C-alpha positions as semicolon CSV with decimal commas, in nm:
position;residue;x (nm);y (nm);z (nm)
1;X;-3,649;-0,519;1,912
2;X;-3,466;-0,316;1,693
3;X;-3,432;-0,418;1,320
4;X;-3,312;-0,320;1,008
5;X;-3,348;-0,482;0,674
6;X;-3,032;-0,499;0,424
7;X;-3,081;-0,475;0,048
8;X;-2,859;-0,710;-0,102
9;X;-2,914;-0,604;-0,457
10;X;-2,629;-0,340;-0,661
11;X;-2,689;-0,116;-0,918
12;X;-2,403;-0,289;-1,088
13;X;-2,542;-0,657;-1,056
14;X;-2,314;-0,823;-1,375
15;X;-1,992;-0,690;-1,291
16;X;-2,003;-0,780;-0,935
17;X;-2,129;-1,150;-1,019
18;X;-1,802;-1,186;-1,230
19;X;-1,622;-1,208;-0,877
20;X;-1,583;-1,549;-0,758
21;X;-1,435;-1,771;-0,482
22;X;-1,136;-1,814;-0,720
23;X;-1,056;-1,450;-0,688
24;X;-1,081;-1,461;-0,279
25;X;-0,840;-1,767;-0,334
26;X;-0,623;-1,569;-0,513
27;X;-0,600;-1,287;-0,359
28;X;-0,235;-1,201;-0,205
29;X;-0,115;-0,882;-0,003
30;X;0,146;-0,714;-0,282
31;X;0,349;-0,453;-0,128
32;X;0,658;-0,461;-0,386
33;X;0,564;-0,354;-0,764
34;X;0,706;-0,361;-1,094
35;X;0,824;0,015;-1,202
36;X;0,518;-0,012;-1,454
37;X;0,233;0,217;-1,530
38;X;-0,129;0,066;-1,540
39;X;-0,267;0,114;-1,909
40;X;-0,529;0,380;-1,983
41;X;-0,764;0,081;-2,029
42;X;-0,731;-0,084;-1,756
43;X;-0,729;0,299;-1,490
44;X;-1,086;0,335;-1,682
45;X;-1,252;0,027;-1,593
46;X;-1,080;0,044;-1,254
47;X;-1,275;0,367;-1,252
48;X;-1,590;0,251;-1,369
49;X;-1,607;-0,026;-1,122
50;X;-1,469;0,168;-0,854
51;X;-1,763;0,413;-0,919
52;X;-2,046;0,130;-0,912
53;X;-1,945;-0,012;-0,587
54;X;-2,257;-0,062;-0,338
55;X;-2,292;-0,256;-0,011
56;X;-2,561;-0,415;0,162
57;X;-2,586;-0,127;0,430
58;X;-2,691;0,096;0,166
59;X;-2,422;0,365;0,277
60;X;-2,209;0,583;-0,002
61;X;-1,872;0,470;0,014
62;X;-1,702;0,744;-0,206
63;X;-1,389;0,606;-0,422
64;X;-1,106;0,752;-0,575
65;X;-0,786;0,711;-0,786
66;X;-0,501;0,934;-0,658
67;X;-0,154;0,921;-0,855
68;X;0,145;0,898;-0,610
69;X;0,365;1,156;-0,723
70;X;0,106;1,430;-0,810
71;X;-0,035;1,411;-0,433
72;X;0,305;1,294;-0,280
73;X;0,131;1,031;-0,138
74;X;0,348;0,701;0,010
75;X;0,413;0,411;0,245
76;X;0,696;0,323;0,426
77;X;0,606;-0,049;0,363
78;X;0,539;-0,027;-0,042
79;X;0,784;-0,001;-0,282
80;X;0,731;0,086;-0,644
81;X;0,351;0,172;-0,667
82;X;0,232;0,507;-0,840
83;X;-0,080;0,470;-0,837
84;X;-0,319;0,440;-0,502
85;X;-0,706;0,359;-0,445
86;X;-0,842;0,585;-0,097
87;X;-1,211;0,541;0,017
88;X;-1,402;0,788;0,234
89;X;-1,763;0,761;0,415
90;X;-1,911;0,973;0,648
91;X;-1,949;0,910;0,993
92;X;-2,269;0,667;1,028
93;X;-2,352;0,390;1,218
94;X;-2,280;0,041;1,010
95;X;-2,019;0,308;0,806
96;X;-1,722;0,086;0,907
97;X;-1,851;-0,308;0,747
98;X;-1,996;-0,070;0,463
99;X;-1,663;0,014;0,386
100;X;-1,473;-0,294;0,435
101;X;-1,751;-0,530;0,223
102;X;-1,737;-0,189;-0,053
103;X;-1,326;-0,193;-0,027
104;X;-1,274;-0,581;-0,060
105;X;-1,488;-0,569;-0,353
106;X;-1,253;-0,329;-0,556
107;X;-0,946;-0,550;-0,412
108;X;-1,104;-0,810;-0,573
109;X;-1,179;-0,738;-0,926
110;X;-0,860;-0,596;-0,919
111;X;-0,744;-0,908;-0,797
112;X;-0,927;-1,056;-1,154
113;X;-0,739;-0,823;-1,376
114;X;-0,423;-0,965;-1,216
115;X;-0,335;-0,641;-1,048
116;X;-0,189;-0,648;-0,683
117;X;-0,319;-0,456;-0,386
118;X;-0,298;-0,440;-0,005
119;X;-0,476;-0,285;0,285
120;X;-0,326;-0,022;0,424
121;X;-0,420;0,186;0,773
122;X;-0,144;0,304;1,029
123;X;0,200;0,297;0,782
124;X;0,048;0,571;0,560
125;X;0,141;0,942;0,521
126;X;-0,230;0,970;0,656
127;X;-0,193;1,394;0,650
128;X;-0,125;1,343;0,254
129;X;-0,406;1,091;0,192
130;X;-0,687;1,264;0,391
131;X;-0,579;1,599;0,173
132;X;-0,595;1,400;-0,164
133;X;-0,934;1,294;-0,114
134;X;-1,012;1,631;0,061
135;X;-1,133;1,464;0,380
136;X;-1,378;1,674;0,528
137;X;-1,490;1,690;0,904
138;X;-1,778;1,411;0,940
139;X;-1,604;1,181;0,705
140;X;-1,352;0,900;0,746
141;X;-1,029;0,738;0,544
142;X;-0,977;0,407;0,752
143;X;-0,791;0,236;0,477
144;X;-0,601;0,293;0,106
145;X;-0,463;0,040;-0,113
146;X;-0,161;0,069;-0,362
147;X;-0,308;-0,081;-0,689
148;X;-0,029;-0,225;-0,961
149;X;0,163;-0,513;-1,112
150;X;0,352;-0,743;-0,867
151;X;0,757;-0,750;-0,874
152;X;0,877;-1,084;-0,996
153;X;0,968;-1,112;-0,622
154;X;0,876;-0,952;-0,277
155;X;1,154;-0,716;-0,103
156;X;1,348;-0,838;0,194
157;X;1,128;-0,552;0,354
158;X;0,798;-0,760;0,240
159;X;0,908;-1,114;0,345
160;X;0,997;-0,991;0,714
161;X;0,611;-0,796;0,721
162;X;0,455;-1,099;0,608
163;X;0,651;-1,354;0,870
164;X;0,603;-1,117;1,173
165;X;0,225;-1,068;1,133
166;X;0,175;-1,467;1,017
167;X;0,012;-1,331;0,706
168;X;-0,069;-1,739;0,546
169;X;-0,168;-1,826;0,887
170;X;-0,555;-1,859;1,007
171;X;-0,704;-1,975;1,370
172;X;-0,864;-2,293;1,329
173;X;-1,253;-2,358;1,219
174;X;-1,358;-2,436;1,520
175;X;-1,237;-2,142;1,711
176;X;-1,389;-1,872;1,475
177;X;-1,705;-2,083;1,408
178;X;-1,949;-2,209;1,639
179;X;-2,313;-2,437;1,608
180;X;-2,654;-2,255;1,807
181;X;-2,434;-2,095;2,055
182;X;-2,078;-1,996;2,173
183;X;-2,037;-2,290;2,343
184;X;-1,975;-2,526;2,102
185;X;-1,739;-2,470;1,807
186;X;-1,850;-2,579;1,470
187;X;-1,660;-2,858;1,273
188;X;-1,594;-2,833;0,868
189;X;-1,757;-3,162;0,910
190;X;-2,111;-3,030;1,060
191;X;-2,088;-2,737;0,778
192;X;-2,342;-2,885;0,568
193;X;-2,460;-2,569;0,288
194;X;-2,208;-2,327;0,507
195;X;-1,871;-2,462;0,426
196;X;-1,765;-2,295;0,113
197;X;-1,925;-1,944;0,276
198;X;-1,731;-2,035;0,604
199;X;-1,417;-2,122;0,461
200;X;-1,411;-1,812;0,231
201;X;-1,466;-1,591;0,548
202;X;-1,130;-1,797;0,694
203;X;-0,936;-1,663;0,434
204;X;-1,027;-1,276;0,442
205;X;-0,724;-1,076;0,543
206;X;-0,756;-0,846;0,844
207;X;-0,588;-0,593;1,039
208;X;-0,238;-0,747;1,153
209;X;-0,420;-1,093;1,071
210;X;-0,619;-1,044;1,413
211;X;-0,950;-1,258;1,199
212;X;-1,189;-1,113;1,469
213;X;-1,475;-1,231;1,295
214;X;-1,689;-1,501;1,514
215;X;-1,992;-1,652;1,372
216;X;-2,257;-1,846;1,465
217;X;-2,472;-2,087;1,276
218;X;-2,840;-2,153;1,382
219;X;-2,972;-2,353;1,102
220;X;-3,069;-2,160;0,804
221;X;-2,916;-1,886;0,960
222;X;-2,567;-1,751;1,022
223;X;-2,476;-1,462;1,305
224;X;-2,160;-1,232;1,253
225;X;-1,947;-1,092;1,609
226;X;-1,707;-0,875;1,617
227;X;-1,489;-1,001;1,899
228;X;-1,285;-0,668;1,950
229;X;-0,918;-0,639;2,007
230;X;-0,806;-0,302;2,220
231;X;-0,643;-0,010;2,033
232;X;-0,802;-0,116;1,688
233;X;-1,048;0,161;1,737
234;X;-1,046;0,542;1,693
235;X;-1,127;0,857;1,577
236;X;-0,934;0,915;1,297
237;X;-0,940;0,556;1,108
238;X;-1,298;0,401;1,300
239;X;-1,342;0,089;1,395
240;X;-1,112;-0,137;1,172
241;X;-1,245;-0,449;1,320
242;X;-1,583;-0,367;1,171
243;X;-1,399;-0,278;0,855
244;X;-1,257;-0,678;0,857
245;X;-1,621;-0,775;0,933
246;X;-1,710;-0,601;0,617
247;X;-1,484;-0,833;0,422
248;X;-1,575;-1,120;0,587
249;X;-1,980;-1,038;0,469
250;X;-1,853;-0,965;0,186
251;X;-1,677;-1,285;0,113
252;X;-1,967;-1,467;0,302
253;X;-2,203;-1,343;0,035
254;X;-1,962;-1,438;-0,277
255;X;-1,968;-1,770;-0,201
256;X;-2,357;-1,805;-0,046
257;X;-2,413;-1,686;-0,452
258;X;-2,187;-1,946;-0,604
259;X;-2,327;-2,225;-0,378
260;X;-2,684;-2,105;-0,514
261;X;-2,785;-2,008;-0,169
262;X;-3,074;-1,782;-0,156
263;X;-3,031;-1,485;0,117
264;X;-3,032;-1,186;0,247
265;X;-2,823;-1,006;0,539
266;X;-3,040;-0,834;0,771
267;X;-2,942;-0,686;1,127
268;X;-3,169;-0,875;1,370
269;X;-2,985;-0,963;1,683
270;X;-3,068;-1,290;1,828
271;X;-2,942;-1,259;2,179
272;X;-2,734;-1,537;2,222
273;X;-2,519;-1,470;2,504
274;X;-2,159;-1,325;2,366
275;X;-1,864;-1,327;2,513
276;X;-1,718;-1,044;2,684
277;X;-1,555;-0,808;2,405
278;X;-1,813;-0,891;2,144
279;X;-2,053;-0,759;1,976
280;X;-2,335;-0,855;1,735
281;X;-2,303;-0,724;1,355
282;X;-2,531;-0,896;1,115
283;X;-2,738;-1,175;0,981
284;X;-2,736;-1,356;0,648
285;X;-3,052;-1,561;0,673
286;X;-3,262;-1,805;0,390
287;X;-3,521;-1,697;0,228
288;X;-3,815;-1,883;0,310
């Protein structure tokens, strides 16, 4: 059977524990910004961080800043923002989670130093990003993120995104979540050590809120699916599916590590029979 092992530790262990479940609760798409420049201070230890960032797949996940007008870089959904953060990896297999666990990390401590963000894939000038970063041919820019203060109030523009996708909305436990199998669904109630983990994977954000994480619990271990949606796949931006299971692992993790949880992803398929349209990702499992 084939199996890989997952390192779970980073090379930049104390900032990343300063992330919490409070941040993950916190965290809100911003796509209107105050007309304000981030301080010097604050674009260097965006940079340092942003420069530290590892995932559990072990694959580089190169980050960089990019100012707006220098690179004439924009969105027709973001209003305000000068300053973006772009992400590139090269084509690999376990690339896309990589990226999404590496990506959600960065939206999170930014979310800490009170700075707004949000995920961005088709409503970019994607010609002007992929030259910014110099995108070469075996490499990949699924997502970017506008990074910056948040307006006093979201534009008209904002309000109508965030009703037509059903951005605070989130299908229920027992549909994303099931106990040994996929046959039965898993209550909040029969969570035991998993809730906080589960619940914190229930409020990652994902491509047009499609949450196509599914995952299993089999005792002291948990199974991540991808259950796939068509047209959320190709060439050009990868699988963004497997980018939202990256932020789910990543949020997974977070919280396993405030709920003193001791455990390690590692990709070891089970065979439990899936449903059609789904496919196995990873494992967190308990040490022994």
């Amino acid at each position: 059977m084939y199996q890989i092992q997952i390192q779970l530790k980073t090379k930049n262990e104390v900032i990343q524990m300063s992330i919490s479940t409070k941040e993950i609760k916190n965290r809100v798409s911003v796509r209107t910004y105050k007309k304000e420049k981030l301080k010097a201070s604050v674009i260097e230890e965006i940079s340092s961080y942003i420069s530290n960032i590892s995932n559990p797949f072990g694959i580089p996940i190169k980050f960089q800043l990019l100012d707006a007008k220098q690179n004439d870089l924009s969105s027709p959904v973001i209003i305000g923002a000068d300053t973006y953060v772009a992400a590139k990896y090269k084509k690999v297999e376990n690339a896309e989670v990589a990226f999404g666990y590496a990506f959600e990390k960065f939206v999170l401590y930014a979310t800490s130093l009170g700075l707004g963000t949000v995920w961005l894939a088709a409503t970019i000038d994607r010609k002007a990003f992929e030259k910014a970063v110099d995108l070469k041919e075996d490499e990949v820019l699924p997502i970017v993120s506008p990074i910056g203060y948040a307006a006093s109030e979201r534009s008209i523009r904002e309000s109508i995104i965030r009703i037509r996708v059903k951005s605070d909305e989130r299908l229920p436990f027992d549909k994303i979540f099931f106990k040994g199998d996929f046959k039965q669904g898993l209550q909040e109630s029969d969570a035991g050590d998993w809730l906080l983990p589960l619940q914190m994977v229930r409020l990652a954000p994902s491509a047009t809120n499609k949450q196509p994480w599914r995952l299993v619990v089999d005792e002291n271990r948990v199974h991540f699916y991808e259950e796939k949606t068509k047209g959320y796949a190709n060439e050009k931006s990868g699988d963004i599916q497997k980018v939202d299971l990256g932020i789910a692992i990543c949020h997974f993790e977070i919280a396993a590590n405030e709920e003193g949880l001791k455990g390690r992803f590692v990709q070891k398929n089970p065979g439990i029979n899936i449903p059609e349209n789904t496919e196995y990702i990873a494992t967190y499992e308990l040490e022994d």
